[in-house]
PDB file of C-alpha atoms and ligand atoms in Angstrom:
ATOM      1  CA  UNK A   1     -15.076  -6.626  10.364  1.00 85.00           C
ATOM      2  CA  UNK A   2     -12.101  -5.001   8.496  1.00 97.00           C
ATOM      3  CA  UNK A   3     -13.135  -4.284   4.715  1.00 98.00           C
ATOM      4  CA  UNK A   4     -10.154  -5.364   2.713  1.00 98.00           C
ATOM      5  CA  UNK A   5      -8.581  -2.951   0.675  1.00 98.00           C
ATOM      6  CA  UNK A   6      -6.695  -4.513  -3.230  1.00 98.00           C
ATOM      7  CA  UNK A   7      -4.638  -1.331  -4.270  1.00 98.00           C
ATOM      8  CA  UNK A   8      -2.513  -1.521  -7.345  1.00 98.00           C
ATOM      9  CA  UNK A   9       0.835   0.505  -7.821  1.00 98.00           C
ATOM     10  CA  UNK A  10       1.464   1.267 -10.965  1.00 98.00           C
ATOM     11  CA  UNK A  11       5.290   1.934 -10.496  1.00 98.00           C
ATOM     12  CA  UNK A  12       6.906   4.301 -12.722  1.00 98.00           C
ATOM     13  CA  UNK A  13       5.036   2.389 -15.786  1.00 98.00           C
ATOM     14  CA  UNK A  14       1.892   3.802 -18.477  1.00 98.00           C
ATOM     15  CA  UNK A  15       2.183   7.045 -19.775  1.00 98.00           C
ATOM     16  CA  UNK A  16      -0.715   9.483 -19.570  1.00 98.00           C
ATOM     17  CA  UNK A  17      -2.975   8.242 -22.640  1.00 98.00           C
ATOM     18  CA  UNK A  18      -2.462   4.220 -21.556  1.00 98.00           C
ATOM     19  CA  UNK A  19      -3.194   5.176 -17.664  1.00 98.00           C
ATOM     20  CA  UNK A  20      -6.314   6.713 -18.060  1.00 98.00           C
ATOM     21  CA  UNK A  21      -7.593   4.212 -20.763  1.00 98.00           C
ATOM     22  CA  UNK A  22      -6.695   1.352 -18.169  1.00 98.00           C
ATOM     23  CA  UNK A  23      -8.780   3.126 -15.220  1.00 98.00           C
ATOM     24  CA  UNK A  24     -11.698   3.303 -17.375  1.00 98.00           C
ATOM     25  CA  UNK A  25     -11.325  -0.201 -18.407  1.00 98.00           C
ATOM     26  CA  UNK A  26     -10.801  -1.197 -14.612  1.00 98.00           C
ATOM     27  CA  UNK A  27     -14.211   0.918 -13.839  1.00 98.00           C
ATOM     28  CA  UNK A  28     -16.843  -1.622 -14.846  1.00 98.00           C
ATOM     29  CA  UNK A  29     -14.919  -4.873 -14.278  1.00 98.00           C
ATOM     30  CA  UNK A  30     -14.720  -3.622 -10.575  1.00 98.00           C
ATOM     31  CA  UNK A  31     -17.953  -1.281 -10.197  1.00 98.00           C
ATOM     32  CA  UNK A  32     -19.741  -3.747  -8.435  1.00 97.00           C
ATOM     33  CA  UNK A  33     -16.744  -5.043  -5.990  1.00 98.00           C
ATOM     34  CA  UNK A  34     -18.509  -3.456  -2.957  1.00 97.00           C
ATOM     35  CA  UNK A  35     -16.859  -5.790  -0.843  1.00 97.00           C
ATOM     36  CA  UNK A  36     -13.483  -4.308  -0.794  1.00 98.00           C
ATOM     37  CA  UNK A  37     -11.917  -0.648  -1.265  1.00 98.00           C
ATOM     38  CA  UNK A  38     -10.417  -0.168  -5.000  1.00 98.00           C
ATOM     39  CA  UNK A  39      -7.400   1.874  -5.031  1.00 98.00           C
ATOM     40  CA  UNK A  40      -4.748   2.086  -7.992  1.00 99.00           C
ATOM     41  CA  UNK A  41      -1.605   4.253  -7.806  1.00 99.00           C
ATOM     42  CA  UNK A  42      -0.278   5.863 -11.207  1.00 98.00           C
ATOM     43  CA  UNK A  43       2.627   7.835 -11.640  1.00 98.00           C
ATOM     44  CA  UNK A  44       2.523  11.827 -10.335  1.00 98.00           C
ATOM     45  CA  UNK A  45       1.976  12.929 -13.947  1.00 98.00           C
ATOM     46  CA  UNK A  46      -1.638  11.289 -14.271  1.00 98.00           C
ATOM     47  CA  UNK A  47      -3.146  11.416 -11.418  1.00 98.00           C
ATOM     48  CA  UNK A  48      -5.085  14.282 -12.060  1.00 98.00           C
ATOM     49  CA  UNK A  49      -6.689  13.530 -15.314  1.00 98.00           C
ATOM     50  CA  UNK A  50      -6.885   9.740 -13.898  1.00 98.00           C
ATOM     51  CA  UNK A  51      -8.562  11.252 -10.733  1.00 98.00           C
ATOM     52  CA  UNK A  52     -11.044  13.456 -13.072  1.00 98.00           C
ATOM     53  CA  UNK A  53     -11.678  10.199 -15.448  1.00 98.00           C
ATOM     54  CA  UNK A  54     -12.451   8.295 -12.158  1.00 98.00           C
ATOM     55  CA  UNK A  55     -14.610  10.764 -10.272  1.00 97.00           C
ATOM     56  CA  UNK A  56     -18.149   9.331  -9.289  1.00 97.00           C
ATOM     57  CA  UNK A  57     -16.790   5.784  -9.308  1.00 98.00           C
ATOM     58  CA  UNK A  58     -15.569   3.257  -6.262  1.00 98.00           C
ATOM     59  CA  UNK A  59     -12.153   3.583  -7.455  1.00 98.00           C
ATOM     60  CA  UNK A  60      -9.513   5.570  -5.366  1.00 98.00           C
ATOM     61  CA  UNK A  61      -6.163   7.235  -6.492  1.00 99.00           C
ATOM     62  CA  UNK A  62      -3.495   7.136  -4.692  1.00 99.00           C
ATOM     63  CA  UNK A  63       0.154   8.917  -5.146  1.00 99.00           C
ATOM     64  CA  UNK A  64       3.341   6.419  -4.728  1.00 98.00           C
ATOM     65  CA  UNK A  65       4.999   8.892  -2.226  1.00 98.00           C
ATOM     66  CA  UNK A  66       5.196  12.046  -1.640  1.00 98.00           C
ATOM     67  CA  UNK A  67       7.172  15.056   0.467  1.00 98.00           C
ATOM     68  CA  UNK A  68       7.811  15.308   4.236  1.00 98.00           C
ATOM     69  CA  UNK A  69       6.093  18.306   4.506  1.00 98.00           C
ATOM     70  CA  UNK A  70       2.676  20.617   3.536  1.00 98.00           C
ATOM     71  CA  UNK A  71       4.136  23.778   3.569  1.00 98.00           C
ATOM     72  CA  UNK A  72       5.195  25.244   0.530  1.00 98.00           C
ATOM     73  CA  UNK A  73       8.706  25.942  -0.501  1.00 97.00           C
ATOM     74  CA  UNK A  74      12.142  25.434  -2.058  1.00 97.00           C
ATOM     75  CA  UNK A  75      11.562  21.462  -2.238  1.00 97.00           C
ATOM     76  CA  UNK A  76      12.642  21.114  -6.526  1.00 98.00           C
ATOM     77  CA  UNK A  77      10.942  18.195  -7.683  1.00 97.00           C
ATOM     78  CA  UNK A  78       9.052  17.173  -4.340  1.00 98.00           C
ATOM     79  CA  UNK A  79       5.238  17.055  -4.056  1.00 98.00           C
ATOM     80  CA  UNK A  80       2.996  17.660  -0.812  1.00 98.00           C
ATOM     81  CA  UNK A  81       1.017  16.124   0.244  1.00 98.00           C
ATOM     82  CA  UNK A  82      -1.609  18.953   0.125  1.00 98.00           C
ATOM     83  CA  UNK A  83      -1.108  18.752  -3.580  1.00 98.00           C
ATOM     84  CA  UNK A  84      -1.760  14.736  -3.926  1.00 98.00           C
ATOM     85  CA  UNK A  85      -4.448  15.543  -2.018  1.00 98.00           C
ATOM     86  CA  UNK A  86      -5.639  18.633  -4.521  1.00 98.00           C
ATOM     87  CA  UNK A  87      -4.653  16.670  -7.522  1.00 98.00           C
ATOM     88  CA  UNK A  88      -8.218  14.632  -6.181  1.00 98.00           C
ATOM     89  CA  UNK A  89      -6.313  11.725  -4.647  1.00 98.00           C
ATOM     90  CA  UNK A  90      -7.431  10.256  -1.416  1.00 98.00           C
ATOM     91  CA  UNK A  91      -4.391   7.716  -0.607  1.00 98.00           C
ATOM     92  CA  UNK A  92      -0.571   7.476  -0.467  1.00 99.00           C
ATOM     93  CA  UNK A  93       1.654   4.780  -0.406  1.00 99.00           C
ATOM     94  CA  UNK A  94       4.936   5.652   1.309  1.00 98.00           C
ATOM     95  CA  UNK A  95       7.745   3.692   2.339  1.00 98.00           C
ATOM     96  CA  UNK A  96       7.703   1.367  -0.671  1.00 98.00           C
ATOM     97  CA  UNK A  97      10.850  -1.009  -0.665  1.00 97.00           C
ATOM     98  CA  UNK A  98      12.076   0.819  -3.982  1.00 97.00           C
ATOM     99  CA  UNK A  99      12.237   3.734  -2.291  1.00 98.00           C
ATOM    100  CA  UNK A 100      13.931   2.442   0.518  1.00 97.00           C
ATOM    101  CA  UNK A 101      16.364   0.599  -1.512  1.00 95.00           C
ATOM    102  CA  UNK A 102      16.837   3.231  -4.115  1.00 96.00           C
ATOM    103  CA  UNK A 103      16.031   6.419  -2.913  1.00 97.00           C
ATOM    104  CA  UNK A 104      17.101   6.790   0.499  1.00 97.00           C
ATOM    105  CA  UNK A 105      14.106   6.192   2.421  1.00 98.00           C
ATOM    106  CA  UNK A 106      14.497   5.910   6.336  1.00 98.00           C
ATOM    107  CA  UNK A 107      12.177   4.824   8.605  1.00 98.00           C
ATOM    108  CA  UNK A 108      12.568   8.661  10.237  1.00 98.00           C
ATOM    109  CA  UNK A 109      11.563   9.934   6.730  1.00 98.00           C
ATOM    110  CA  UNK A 110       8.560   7.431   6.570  1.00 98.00           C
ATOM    111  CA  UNK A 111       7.193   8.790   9.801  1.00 98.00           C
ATOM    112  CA  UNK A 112       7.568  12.610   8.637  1.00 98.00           C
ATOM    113  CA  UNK A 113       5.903  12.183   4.977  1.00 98.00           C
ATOM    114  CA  UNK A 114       2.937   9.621   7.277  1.00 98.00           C
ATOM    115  CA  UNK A 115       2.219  12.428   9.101  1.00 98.00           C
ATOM    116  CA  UNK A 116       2.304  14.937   6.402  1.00 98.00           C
ATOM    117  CA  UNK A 117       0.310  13.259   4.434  1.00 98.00           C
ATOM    118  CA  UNK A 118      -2.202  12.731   7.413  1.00 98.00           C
ATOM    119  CA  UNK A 119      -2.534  16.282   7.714  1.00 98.00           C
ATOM    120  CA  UNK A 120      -3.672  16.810   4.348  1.00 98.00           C
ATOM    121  CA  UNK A 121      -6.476  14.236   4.597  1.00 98.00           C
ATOM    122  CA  UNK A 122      -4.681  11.575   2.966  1.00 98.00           C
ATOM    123  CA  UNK A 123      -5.174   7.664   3.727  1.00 98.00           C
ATOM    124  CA  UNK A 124      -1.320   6.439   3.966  1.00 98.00           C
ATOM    125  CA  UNK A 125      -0.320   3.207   3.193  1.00 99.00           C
ATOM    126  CA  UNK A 126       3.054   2.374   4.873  1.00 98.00           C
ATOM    127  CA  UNK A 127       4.710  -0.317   3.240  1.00 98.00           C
ATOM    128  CA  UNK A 128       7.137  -2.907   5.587  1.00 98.00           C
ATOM    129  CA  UNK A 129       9.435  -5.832   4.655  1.00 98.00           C
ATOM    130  CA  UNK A 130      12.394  -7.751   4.889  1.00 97.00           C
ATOM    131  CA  UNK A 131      15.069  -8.294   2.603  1.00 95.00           C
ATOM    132  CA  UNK A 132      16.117 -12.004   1.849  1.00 94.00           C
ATOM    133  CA  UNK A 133      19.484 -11.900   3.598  1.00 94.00           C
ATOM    134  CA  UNK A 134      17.298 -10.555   6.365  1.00 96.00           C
ATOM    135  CA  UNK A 135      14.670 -13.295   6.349  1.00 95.00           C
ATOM    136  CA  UNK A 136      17.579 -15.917   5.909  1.00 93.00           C
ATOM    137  CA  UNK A 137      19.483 -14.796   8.724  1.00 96.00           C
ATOM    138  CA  UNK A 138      16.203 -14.811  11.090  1.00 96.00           C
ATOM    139  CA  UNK A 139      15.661 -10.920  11.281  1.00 97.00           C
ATOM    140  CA  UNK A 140      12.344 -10.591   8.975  1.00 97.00           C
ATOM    141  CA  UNK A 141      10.254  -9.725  12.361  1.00 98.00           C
ATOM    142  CA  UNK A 142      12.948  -7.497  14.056  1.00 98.00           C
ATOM    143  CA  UNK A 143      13.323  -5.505  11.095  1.00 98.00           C
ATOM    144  CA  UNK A 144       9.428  -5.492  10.068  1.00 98.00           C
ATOM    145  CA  UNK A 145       9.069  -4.681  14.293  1.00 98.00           C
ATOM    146  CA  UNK A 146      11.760  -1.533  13.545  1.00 98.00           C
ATOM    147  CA  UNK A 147       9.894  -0.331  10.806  1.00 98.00           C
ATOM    148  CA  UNK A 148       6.334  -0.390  12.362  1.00 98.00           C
ATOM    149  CA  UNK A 149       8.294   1.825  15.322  1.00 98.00           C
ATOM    150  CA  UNK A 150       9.850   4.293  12.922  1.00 98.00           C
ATOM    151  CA  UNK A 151       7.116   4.523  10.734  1.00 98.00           C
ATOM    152  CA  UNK A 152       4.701   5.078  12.943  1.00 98.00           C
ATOM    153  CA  UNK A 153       6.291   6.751  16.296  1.00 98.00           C
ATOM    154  CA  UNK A 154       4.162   9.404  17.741  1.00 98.00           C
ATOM    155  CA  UNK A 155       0.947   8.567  15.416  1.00 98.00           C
ATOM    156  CA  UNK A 156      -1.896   8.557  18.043  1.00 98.00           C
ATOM    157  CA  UNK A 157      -5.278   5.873  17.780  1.00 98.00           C
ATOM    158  CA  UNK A 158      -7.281   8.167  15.832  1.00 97.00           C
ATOM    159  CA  UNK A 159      -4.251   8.461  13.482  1.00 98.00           C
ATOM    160  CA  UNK A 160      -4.630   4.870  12.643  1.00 97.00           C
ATOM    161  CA  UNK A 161      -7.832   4.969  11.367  1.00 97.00           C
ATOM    162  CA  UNK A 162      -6.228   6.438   8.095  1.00 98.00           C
ATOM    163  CA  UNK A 163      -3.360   4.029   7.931  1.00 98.00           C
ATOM    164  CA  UNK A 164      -3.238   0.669   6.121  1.00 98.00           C
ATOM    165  CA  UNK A 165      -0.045  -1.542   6.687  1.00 98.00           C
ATOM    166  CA  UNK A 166       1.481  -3.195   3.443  1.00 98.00           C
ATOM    167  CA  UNK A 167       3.914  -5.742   4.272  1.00 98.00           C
ATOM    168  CA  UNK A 168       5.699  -6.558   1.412  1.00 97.00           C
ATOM    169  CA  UNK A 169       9.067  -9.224   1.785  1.00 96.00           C
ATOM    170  CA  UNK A 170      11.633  -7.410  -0.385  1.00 94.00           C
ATOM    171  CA  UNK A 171      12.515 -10.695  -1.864  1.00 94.00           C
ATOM    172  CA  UNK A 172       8.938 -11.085  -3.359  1.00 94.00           C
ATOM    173  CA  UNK A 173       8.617  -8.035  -5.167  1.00 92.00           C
ATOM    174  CA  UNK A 174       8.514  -8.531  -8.855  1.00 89.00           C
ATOM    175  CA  UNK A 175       9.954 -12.010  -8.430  1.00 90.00           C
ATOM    176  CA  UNK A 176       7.106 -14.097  -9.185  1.00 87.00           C
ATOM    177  CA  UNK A 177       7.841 -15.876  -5.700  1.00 88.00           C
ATOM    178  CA  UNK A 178       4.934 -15.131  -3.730  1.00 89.00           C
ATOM    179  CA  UNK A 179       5.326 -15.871  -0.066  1.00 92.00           C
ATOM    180  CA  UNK A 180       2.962 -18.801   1.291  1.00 95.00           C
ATOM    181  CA  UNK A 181       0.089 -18.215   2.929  1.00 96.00           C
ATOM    182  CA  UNK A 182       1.413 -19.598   5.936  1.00 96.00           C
ATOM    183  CA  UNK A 183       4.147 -17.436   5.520  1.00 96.00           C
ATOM    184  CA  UNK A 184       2.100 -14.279   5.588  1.00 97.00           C
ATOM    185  CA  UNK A 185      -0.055 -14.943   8.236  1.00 98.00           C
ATOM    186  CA  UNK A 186       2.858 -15.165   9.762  1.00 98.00           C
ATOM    187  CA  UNK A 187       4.145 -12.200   9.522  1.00 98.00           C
ATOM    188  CA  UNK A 188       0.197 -10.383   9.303  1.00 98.00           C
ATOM    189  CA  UNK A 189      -0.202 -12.053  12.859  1.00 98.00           C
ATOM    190  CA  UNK A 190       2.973 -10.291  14.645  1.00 98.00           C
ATOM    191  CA  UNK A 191       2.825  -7.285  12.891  1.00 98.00           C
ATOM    192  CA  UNK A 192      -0.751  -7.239  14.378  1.00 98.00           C
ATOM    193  CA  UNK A 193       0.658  -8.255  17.813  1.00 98.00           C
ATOM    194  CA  UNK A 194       3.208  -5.182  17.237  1.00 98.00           C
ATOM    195  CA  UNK A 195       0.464  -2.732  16.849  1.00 98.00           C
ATOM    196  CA  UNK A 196      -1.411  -3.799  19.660  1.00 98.00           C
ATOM    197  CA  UNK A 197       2.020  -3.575  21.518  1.00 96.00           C
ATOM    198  CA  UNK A 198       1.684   0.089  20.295  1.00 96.00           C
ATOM    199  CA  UNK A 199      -1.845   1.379  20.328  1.00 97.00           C
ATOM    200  CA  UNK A 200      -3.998  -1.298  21.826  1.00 97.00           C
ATOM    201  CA  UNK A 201      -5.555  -4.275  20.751  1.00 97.00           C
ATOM    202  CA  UNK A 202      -8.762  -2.227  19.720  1.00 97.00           C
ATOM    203  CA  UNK A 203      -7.187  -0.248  17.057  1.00 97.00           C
ATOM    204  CA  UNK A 204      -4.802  -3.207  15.892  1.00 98.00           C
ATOM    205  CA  UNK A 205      -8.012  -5.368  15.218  1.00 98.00           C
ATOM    206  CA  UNK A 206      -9.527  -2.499  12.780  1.00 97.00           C
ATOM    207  CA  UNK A 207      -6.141  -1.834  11.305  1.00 98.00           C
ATOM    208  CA  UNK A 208      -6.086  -3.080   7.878  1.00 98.00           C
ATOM    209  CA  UNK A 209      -2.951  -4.949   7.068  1.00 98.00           C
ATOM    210  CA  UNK A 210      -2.009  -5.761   3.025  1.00 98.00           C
ATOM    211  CA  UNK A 211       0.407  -8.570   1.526  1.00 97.00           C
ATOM    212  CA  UNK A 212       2.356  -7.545  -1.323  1.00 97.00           C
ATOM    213  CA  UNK A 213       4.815  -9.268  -3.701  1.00 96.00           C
ATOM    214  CA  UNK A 214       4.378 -11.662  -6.813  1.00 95.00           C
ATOM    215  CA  UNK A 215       0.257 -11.424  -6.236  1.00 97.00           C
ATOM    216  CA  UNK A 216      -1.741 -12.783  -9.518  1.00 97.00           C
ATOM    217  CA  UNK A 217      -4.985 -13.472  -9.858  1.00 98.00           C
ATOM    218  CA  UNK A 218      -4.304 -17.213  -8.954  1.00 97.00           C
ATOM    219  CA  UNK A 219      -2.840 -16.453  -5.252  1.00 96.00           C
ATOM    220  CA  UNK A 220      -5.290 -13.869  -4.169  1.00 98.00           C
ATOM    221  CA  UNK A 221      -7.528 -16.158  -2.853  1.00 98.00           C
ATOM    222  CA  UNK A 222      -5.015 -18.798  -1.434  1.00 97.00           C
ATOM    223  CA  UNK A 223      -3.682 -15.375   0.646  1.00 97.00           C
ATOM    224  CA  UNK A 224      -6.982 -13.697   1.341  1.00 98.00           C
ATOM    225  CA  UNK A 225      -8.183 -16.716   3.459  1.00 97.00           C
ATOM    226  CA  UNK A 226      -6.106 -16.062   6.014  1.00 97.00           C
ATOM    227  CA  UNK A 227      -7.184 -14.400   9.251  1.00 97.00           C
ATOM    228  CA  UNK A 228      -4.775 -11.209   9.368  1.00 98.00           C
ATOM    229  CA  UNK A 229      -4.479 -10.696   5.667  1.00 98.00           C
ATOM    230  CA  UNK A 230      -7.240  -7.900   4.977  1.00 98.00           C
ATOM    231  CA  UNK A 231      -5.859  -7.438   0.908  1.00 98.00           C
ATOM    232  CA  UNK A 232      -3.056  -6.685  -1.214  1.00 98.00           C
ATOM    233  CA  UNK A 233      -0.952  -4.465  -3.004  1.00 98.00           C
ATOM    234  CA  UNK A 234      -0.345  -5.447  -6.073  1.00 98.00           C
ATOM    235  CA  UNK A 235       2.726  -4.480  -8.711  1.00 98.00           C
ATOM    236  CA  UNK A 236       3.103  -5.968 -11.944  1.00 97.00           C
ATOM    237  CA  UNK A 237      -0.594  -7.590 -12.604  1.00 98.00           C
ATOM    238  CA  UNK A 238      -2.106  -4.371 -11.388  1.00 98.00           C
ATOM    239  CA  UNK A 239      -1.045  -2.742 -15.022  1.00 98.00           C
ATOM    240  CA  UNK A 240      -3.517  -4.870 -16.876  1.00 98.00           C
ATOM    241  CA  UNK A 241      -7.452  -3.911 -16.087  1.00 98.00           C
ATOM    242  CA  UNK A 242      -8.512  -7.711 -16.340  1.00 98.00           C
ATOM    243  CA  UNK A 243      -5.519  -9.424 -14.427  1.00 98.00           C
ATOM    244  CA  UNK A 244      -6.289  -7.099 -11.476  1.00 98.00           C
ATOM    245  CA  UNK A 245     -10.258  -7.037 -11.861  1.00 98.00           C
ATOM    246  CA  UNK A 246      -9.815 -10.388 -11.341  1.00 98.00           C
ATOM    247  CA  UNK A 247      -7.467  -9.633  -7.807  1.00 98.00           C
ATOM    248  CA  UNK A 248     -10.111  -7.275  -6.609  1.00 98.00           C
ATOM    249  CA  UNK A 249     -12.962  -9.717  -7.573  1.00 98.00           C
ATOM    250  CA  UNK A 250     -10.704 -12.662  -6.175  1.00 96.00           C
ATOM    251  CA  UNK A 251     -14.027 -14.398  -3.880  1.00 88.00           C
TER     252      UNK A 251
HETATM  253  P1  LIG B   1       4.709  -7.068  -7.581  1.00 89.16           P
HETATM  254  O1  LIG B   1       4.972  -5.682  -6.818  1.00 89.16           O
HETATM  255  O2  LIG B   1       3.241  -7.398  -7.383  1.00 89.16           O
HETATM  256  O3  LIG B   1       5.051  -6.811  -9.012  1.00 89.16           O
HETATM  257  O4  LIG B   1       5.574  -8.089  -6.938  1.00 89.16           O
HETATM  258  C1  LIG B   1       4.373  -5.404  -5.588  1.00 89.16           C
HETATM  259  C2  LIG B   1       4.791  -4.034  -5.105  1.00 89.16           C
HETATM  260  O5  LIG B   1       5.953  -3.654  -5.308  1.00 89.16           O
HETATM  261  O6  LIG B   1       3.993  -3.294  -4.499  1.00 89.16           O
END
């Protein structure tokens, strides 16, 4: 059984004071949501005192990327992964669509900062996901398929015990339109089939695979019922400690 995993990414949103006060009103509304791993993702700049705030509790921290390497050096303005991972964090999301988009993330870079951040002890989450104009013109699951390669090249079975897939369709982001179930599964199913392609069918069943984009407390459930959808990662009604209490608590 795969324990589903609702992680919230904060974005570049809350400063310091409104972060930590909307962790420790997450903390009760979730403390007994034993059925699925709580993660939420603020900005670089909290996630100490978040961490700190949060210690003792079921809910993990997580950074929103971080560099391509552990070893310190002339890097201005990156962050290792050794010091997510000191900051008290246990999870990373990299490859987020915004970073692709906007920041010149590569599929090579994905799979250097992946395994970074797998040396350091992190969990990664790698995000996935087609554009619109590459959905429309019948790519989604070549490009998803390219990005599952990149990403991941040279990570070995063991590896993938710390990784969680996030497929996230570009074109659902922050749009309000949610794909349909159907249309995840979809997707959930042949990613699935990719990493069995990859690393065997063993470690693609345990492999915990999240949908992303548009997700409000009135879809979760509607997209947690299918088979291959083990959670979600959730944007804009992760910001609010009672619209995504009421994600993680979606049964
Ligand atoms: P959204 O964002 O829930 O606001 O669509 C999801 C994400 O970007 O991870």
């Amino acid at each position: 059984m795969r324990k589903p995993v609702i992680a919230g990414n904060w974005k570049m949103y809350k400063l310091l004071g409104e972060a930590v006060e909307t962790a420790l009103a997450l903390k009760p509304l979730v403390a007994n949501s034993t059925h699925c791993d709580v993660v939420i993702a603020p900005v670089f700049t909290a996630l100490k005192t978040v961490a700190d705030r949060l210690e003792g509790s079921n809910i993990k921290v997580a950074a929103q990327d971080c560099a391509v390497q552990n070893e310190f050096g002339a890097q201005t303005g990156e962050v290792a992964p050794v010091m997510i991972r000191d900051a008290g964090c246990s999870h990373v999301i990299i490859g987020h669509s915004e970073r692709r988009q906007f920041f010149g993330e590569t599929n090579e870079s994905v799979n250097k900062k992946t395994k970074a951040a797998l040396s350091a002890g992190l969990a990664v989450i790698v995000c996935v996901g087609e554009s619109l104009s590459e959905r429309e013109s019948g790519n989604a699951e070549s490009v998803v398929k390219s990005q599952l390669f990149g990403g991941l090249a040279g990570l070995t079975v063991s590896d993938l015990e710390r990784i969680i897939i996030a497929y996230e369709p570009v074109w659902a982001i922050g749009t309000g339109k949610t794909a349909t179930p159907e249309q995840a599964q979809e997707m959930h199913g042949f990613i699935r089939r990719v990493l069995a392609e990859t690393h065997g069918a063993e470690a693609a069943d345990s492999m915990r695979i999240l949908y992303g984009g548009s997700v409000k407390p009135d879809n979760i459930a509607s997209l947690m019922n299918n088979e291959d959808v083990d959670g979600a990662l959730v944007g804009g009604a992760s910001l609010e400690a009672g619209s995504f209490s009421r994600i993680v608590n979606y049964k």
